Tab-separated table of C-alpha atoms in Angstrom:
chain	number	residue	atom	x	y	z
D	621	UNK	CA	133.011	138.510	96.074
D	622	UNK	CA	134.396	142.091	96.496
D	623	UNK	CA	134.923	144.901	98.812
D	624	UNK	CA	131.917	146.590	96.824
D	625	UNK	CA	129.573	143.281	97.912
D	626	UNK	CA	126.761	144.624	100.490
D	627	UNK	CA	126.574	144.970	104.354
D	628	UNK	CA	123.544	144.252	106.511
D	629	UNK	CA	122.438	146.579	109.539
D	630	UNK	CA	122.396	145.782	112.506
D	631	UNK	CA	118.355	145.621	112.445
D	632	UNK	CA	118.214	143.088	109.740
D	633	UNK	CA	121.063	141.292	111.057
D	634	UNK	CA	119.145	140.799	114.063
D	635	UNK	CA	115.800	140.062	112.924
D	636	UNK	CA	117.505	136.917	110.495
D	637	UNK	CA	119.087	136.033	113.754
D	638	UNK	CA	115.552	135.696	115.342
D	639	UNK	CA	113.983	134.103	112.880
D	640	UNK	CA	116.855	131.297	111.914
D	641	UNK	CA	116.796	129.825	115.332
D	642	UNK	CA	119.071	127.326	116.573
D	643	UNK	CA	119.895	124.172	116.017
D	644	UNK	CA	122.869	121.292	116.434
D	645	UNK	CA	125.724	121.402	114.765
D	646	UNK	CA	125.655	118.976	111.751
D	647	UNK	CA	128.400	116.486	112.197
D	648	UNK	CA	127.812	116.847	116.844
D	649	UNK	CA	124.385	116.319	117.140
D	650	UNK	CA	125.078	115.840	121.151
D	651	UNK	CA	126.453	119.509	121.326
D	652	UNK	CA	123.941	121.963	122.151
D	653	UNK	CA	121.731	124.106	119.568
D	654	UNK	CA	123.706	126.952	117.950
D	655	UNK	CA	122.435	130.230	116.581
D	656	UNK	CA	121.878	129.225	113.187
D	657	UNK	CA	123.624	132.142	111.970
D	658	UNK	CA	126.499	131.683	113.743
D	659	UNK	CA	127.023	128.441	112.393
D	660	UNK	CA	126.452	130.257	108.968
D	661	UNK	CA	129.252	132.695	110.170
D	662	UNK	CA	131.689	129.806	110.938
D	663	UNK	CA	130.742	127.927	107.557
D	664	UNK	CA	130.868	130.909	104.489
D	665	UNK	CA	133.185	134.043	103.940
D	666	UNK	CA	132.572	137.247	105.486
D	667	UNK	CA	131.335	138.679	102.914
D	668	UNK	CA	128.792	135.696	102.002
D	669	UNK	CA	127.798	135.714	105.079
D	670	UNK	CA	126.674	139.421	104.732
D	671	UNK	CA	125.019	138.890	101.299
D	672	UNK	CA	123.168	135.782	102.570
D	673	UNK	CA	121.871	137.605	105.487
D	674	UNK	CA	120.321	140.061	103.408
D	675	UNK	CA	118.978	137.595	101.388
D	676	UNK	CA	117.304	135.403	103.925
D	677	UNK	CA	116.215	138.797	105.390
D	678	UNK	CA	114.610	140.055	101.884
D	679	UNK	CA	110.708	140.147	101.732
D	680	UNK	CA	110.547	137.388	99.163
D	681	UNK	CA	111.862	134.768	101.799
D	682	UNK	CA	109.831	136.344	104.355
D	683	UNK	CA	108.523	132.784	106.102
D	684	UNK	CA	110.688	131.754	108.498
D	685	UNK	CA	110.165	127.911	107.550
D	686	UNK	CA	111.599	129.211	104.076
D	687	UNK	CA	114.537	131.063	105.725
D	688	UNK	CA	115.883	128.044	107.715
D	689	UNK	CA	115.376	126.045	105.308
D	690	UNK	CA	117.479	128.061	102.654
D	691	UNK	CA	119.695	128.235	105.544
D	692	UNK	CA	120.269	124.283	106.054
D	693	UNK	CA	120.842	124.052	102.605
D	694	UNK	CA	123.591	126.234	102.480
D	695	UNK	CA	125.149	124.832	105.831
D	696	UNK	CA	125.238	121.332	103.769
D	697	UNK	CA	126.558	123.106	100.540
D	698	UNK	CA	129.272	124.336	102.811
D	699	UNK	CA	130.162	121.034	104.699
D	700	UNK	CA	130.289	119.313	101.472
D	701	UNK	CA	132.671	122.254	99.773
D	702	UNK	CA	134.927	121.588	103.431
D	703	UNK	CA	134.859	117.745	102.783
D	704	UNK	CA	135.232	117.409	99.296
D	705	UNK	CA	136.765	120.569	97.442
D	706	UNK	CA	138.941	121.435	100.563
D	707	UNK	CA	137.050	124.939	101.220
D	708	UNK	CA	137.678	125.934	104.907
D	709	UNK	CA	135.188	128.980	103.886
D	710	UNK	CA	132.383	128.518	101.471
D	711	UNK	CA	131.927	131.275	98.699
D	712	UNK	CA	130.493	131.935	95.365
D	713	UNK	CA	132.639	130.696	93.201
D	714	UNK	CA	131.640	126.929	92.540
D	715	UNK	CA	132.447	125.834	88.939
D	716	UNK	CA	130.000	123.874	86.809
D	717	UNK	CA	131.936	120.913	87.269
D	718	UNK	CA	132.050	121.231	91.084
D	719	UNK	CA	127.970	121.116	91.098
D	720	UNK	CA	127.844	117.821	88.821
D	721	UNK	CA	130.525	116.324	91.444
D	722	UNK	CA	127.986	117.224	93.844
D	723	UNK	CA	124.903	115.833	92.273
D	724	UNK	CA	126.882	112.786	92.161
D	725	UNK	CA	127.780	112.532	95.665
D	726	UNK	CA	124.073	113.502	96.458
D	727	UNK	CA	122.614	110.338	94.015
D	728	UNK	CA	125.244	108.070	95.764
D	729	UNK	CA	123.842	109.062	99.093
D	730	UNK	CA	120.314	108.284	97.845
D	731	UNK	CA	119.214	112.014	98.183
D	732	UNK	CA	115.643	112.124	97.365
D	733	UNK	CA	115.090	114.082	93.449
D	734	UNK	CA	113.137	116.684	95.518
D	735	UNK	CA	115.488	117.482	98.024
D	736	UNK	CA	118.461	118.059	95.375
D	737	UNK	CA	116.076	120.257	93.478
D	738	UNK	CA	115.744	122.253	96.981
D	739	UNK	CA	118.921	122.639	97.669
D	740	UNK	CA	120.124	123.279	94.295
D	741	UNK	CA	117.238	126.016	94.198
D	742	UNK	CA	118.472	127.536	97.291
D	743	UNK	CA	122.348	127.788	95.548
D	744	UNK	CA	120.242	129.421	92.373
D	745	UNK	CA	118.515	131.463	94.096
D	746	UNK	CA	121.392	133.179	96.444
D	747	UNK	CA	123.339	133.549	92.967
D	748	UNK	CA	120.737	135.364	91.117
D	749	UNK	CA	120.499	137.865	94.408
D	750	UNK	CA	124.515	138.367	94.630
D	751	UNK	CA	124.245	138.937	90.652
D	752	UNK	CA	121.407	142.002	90.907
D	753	UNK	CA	124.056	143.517	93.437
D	754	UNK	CA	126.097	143.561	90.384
D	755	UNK	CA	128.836	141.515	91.513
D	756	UNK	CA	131.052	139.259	89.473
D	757	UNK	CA	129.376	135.928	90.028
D	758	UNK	CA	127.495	133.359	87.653
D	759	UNK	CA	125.589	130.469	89.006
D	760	UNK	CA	127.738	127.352	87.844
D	761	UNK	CA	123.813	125.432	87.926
D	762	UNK	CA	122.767	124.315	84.695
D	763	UNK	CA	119.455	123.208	83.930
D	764	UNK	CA	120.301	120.337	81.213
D	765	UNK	CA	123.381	118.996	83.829
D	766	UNK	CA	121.897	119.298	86.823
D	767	UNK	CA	118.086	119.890	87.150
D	768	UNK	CA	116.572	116.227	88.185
D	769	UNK	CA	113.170	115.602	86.661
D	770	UNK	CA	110.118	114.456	88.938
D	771	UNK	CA	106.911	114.366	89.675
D	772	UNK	CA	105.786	116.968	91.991
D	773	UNK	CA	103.300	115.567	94.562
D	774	UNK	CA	103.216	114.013	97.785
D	775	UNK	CA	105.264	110.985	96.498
D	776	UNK	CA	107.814	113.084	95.285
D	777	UNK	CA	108.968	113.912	98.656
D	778	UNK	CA	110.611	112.207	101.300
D	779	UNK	CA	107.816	112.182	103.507
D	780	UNK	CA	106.512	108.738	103.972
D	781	UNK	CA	102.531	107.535	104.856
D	782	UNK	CA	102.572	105.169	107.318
D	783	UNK	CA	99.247	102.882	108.334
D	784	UNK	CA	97.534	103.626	111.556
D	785	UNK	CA	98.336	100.387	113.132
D	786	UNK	CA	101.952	101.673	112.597
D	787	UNK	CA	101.613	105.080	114.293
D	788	UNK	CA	99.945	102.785	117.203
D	789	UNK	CA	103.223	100.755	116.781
D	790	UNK	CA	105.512	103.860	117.480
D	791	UNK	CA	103.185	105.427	120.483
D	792	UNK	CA	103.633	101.852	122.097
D	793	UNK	CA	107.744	102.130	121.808
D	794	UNK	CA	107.669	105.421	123.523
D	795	UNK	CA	109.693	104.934	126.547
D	796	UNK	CA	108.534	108.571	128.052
D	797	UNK	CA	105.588	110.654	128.154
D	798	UNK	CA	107.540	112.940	125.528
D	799	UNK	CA	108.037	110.848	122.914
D	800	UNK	CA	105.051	109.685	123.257
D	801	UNK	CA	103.177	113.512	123.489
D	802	UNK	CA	105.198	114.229	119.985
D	803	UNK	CA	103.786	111.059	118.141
D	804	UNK	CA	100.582	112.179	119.618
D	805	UNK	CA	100.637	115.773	118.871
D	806	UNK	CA	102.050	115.348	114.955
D	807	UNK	CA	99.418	112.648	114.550
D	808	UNK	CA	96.394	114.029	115.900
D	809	UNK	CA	96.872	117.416	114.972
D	810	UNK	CA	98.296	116.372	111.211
D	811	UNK	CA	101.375	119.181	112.445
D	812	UNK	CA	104.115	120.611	110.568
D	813	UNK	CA	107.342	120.130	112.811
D	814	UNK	CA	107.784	123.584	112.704
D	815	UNK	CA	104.561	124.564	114.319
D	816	UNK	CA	105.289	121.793	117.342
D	817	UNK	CA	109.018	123.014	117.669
D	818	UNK	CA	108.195	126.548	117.510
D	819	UNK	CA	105.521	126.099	120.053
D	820	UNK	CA	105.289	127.722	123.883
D	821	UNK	CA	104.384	126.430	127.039
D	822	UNK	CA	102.535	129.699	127.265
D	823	UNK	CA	100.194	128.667	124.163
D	824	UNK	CA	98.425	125.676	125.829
D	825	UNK	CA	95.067	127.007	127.045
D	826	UNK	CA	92.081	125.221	128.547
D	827	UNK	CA	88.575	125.949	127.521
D	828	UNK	CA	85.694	123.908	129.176
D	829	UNK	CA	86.498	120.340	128.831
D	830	UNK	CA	88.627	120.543	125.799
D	831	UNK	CA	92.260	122.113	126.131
D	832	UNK	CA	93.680	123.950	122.911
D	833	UNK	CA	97.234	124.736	121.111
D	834	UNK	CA	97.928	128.265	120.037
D	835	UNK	CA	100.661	127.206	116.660
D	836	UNK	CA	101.970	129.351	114.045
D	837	UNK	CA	101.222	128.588	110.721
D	838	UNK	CA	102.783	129.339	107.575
D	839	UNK	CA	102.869	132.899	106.430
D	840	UNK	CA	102.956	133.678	110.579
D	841	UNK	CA	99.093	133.310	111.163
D	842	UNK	CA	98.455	132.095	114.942
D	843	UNK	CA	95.714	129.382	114.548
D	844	UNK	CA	94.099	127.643	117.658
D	845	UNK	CA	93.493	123.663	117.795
D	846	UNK	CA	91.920	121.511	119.862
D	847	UNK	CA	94.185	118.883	121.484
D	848	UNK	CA	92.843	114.955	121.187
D	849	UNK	CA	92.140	113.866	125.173
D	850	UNK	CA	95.119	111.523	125.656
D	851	UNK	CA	97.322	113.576	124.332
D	852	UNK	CA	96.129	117.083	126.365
D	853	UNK	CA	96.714	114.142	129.536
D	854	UNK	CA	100.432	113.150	127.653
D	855	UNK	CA	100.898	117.157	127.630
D	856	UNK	CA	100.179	118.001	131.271
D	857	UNK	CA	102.229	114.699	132.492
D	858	UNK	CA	105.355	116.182	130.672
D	859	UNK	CA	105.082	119.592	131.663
D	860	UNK	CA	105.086	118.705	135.420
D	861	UNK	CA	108.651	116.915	134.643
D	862	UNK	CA	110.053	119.203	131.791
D	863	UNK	CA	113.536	120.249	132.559
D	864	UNK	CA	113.474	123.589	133.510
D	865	UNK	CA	113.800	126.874	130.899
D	866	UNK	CA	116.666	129.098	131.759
D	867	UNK	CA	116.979	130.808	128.821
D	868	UNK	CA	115.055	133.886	127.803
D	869	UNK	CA	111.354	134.591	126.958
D	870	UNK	CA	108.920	132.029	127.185
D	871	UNK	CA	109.654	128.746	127.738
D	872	UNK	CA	108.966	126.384	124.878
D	873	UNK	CA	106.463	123.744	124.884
D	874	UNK	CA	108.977	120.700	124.104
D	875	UNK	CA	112.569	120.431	125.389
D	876	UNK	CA	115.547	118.234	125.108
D	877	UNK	CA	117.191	116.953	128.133
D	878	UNK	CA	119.037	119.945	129.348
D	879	UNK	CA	115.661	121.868	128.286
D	880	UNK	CA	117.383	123.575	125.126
D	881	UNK	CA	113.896	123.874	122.462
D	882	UNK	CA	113.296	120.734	120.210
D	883	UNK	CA	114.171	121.541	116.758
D	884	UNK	CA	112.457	119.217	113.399
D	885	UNK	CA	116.334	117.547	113.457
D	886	UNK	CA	115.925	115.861	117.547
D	887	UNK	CA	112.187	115.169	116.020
D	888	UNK	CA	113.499	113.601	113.021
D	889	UNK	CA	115.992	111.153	115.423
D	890	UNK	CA	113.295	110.799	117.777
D	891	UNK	CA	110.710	109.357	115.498
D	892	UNK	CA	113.662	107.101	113.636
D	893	UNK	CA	114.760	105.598	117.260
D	894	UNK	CA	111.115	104.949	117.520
D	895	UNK	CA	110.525	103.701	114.165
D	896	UNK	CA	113.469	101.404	114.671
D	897	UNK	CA	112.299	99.683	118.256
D	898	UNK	CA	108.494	99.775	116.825
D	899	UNK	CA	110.386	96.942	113.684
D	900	UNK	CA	108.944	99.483	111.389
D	901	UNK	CA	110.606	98.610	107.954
D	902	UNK	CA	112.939	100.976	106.464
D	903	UNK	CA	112.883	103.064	109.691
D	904	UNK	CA	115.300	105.482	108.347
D	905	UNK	CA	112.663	106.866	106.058
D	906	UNK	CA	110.392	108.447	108.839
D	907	UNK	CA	110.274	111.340	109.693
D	908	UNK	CA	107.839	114.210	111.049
D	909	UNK	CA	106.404	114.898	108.017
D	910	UNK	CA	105.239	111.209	107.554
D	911	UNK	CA	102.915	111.735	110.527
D	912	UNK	CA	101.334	114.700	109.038
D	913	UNK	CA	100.899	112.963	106.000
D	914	UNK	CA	99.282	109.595	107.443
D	915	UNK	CA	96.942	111.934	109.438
D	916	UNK	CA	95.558	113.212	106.145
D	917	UNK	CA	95.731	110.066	103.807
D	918	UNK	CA	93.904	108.004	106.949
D	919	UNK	CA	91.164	111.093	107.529
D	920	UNK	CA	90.814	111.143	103.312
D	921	UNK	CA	90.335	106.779	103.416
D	922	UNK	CA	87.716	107.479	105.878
D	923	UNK	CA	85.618	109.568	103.808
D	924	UNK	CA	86.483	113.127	104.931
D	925	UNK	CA	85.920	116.331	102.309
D	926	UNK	CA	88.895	117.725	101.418
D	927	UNK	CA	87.830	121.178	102.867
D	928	UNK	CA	87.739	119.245	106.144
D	929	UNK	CA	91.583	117.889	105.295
D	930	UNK	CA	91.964	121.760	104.554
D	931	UNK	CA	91.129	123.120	108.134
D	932	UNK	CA	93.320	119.879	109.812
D	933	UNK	CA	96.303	120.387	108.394
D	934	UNK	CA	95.980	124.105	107.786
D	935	UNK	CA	96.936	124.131	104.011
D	936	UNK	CA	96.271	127.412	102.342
D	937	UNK	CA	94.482	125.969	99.198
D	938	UNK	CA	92.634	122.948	99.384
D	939	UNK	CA	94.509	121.886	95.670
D	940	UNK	CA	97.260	121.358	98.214
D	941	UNK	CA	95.109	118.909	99.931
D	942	UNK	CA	94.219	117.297	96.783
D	943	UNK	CA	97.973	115.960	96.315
D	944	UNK	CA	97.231	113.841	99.211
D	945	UNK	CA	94.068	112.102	97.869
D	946	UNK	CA	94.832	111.995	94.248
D	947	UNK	CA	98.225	110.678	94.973
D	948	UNK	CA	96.326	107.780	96.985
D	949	UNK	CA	94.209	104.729	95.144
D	950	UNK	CA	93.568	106.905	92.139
D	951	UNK	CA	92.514	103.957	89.706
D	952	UNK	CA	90.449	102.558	92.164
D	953	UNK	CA	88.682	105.599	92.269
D	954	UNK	CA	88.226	106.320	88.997
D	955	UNK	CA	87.556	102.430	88.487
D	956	UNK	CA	84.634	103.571	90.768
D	957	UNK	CA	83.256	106.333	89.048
D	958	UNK	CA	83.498	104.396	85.806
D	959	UNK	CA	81.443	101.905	87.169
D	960	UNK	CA	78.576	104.196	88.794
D	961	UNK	CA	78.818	106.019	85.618
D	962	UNK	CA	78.187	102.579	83.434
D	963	UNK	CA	74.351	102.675	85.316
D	964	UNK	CA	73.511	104.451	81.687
D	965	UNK	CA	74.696	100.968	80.074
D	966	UNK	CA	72.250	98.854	80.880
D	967	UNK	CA	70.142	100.420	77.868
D	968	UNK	CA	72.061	98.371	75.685
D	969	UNK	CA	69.971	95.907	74.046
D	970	UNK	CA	70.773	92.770	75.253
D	971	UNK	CA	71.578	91.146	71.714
D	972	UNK	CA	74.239	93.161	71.179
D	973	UNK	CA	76.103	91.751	74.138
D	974	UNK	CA	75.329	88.007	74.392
């Protein structure tokens, strides 16, 4: 980086400010949620930390879910350039070797294929922007060194599908009406955790019997949904003992102890602590997107279309859907259709068989 590298304005400084959030710092989960860019501040050089908020503020990473989770990525890039390559500052000037130490660090850990593909995407990606500003960088990724190979579907990810007698097992370890209202509300609803998190108290509305959740979607579209009974009763229980919101604008719909908003990390601990008193094997694999997914892949086993699955989890295009279900007890299925299709076969003279 140079004295020529590029300076946001204030606006656009701002606006990724907004749209990053907060959240805890990475190695003091205790502390309480930081601006995301300030943390991104403390973590890179100045002048990274200008290019990358023009990046996260371009129009190709317009979706917020897309800009914090570039900017995660980068906040573990830079923790592991503190820890292992002695970095105090993280810049852009990572050598090829440097990125195969840290595939190898990530393997050890047991870092899912799809999440070092992410990351190492993310690194990519902020290279390829710094180099159409013309400065004097190249991307140290290679494709034959470091690229992992996988399958890209639901079982590619780390999300994990739990049975329904297991979500049961989690609601019934809930030692408060919160963490039992989250198991209920990413269940039910088949939510992202980004959509429950970035929820307000002000987006709960009741309509005749049935009360209804204003959420955010992907792309920023505000969808209504209906709220399942107990968990609309789970919902007004915790919002007559939420701590109260000091902070400014509306208050949000799910708070920690000193009423800070819930971000997916407190979700992800939540549902692990759960996981772990429910006996739930291998509870370190669950997470918030393993409720989402068990809400589909139960709703799918019990004969839904997948333009139903479509409007519950509120996937733009229903082949998104299809991961879920042809991911799930595809041989038996086509065993299936074999069969029904075999009707035809009983044409066959019967000589020709006995």
């Amino acid at each position: 980086m140079n004295e020529l590298a590029p300076r946001p304005d204030q606006a656009t400084e701002a606006a990724v400010r907004r749209s990053l959030g907060k959240r805890r710092p990475l190695h003091n989960p205790a502390a309480a949620p930081v601006d995301r860019l300030d943390l991104l501040i403390d973590a890179l050089t100045p002048e990274l930390t200008a290019l990358t908020v023009l990046w996260l503020g371009g129009t190709r990473r317009a979706s917020q879910d897309t800009r914090i989770g570039y900017a995660d990525d980068l906040l573990l890039w830079a923790d592991w350039a503190r820890r292992e390559l002695g970095r105090e500052r993280f810049g852009l000037d990572l050598q090829r070797g440097d990125v195969t130490m840290w595939l190898t660090y990530q393997q050890d850990a047991g870092a899912a294929a799809s999440s070092i593909s992410r990351r190492l995407s993310a690194l990519s990606s902020l290279y390829r922007y710094a180099a159409g500003w013309g400065l004097p960088v190249v991307s140290p990724i290679s494709d034959d060194d470091h690229r992992p190979k996988f399958h890209r579907g639901r079982r590619a990810t780390s999300a994990r599908v739990l049975d329904a007698d297991q979500v049961e097992d989690l609601l019934a370890a809930a030692s408060d009406v919160r963490d039992a209202l989250i198991v209920g509300l990413l269940y039910t609803g088949a939510l992202r955790v980004s959509e429950l998190c970035g929820a307000d108290d002000t987006d709960r509305h009741d309509e005749g019997r049935r009360t209804w959740l204003v959420i955010t979607r992907k792309g920023g579209k505000a969808v209504r949904i209906p709220l399942e009974t107990t968990v609309a009763e789970l919902l007004d229980a915790y919002r007559a003992t939420r701590p109260a919101w000091t902070g400014d604008g509306p208050a949000p719909l799910l708070a920690d102890a000193g009423g800070n908003r819930l971000d997916r990390h407190d979700v992800t601990r939540l549902l692990r602590r759960l996981a772990k008193a429910a006996g739930i094997p291998r509870p370190e694999t669950v997470g918030p997107h393993s409720l989402r997914a068990t809400a589909i892949t139960d709703q799918k086993r019990r004969g839904h279309s997948a333009e139903d699955l479509q409007e519950l989890s509120g996937h733009a295009d229903v082949r998104t859907v299809m991961v879920y279900i042809d991911d799930d007890g595809r041989a038996e299925r086509v065993a299936a259709l074999t069969d029904d299709l075999g009707r035809v076969m009983n044409a066959v003279p019967r000589h020709l068989t006995d």
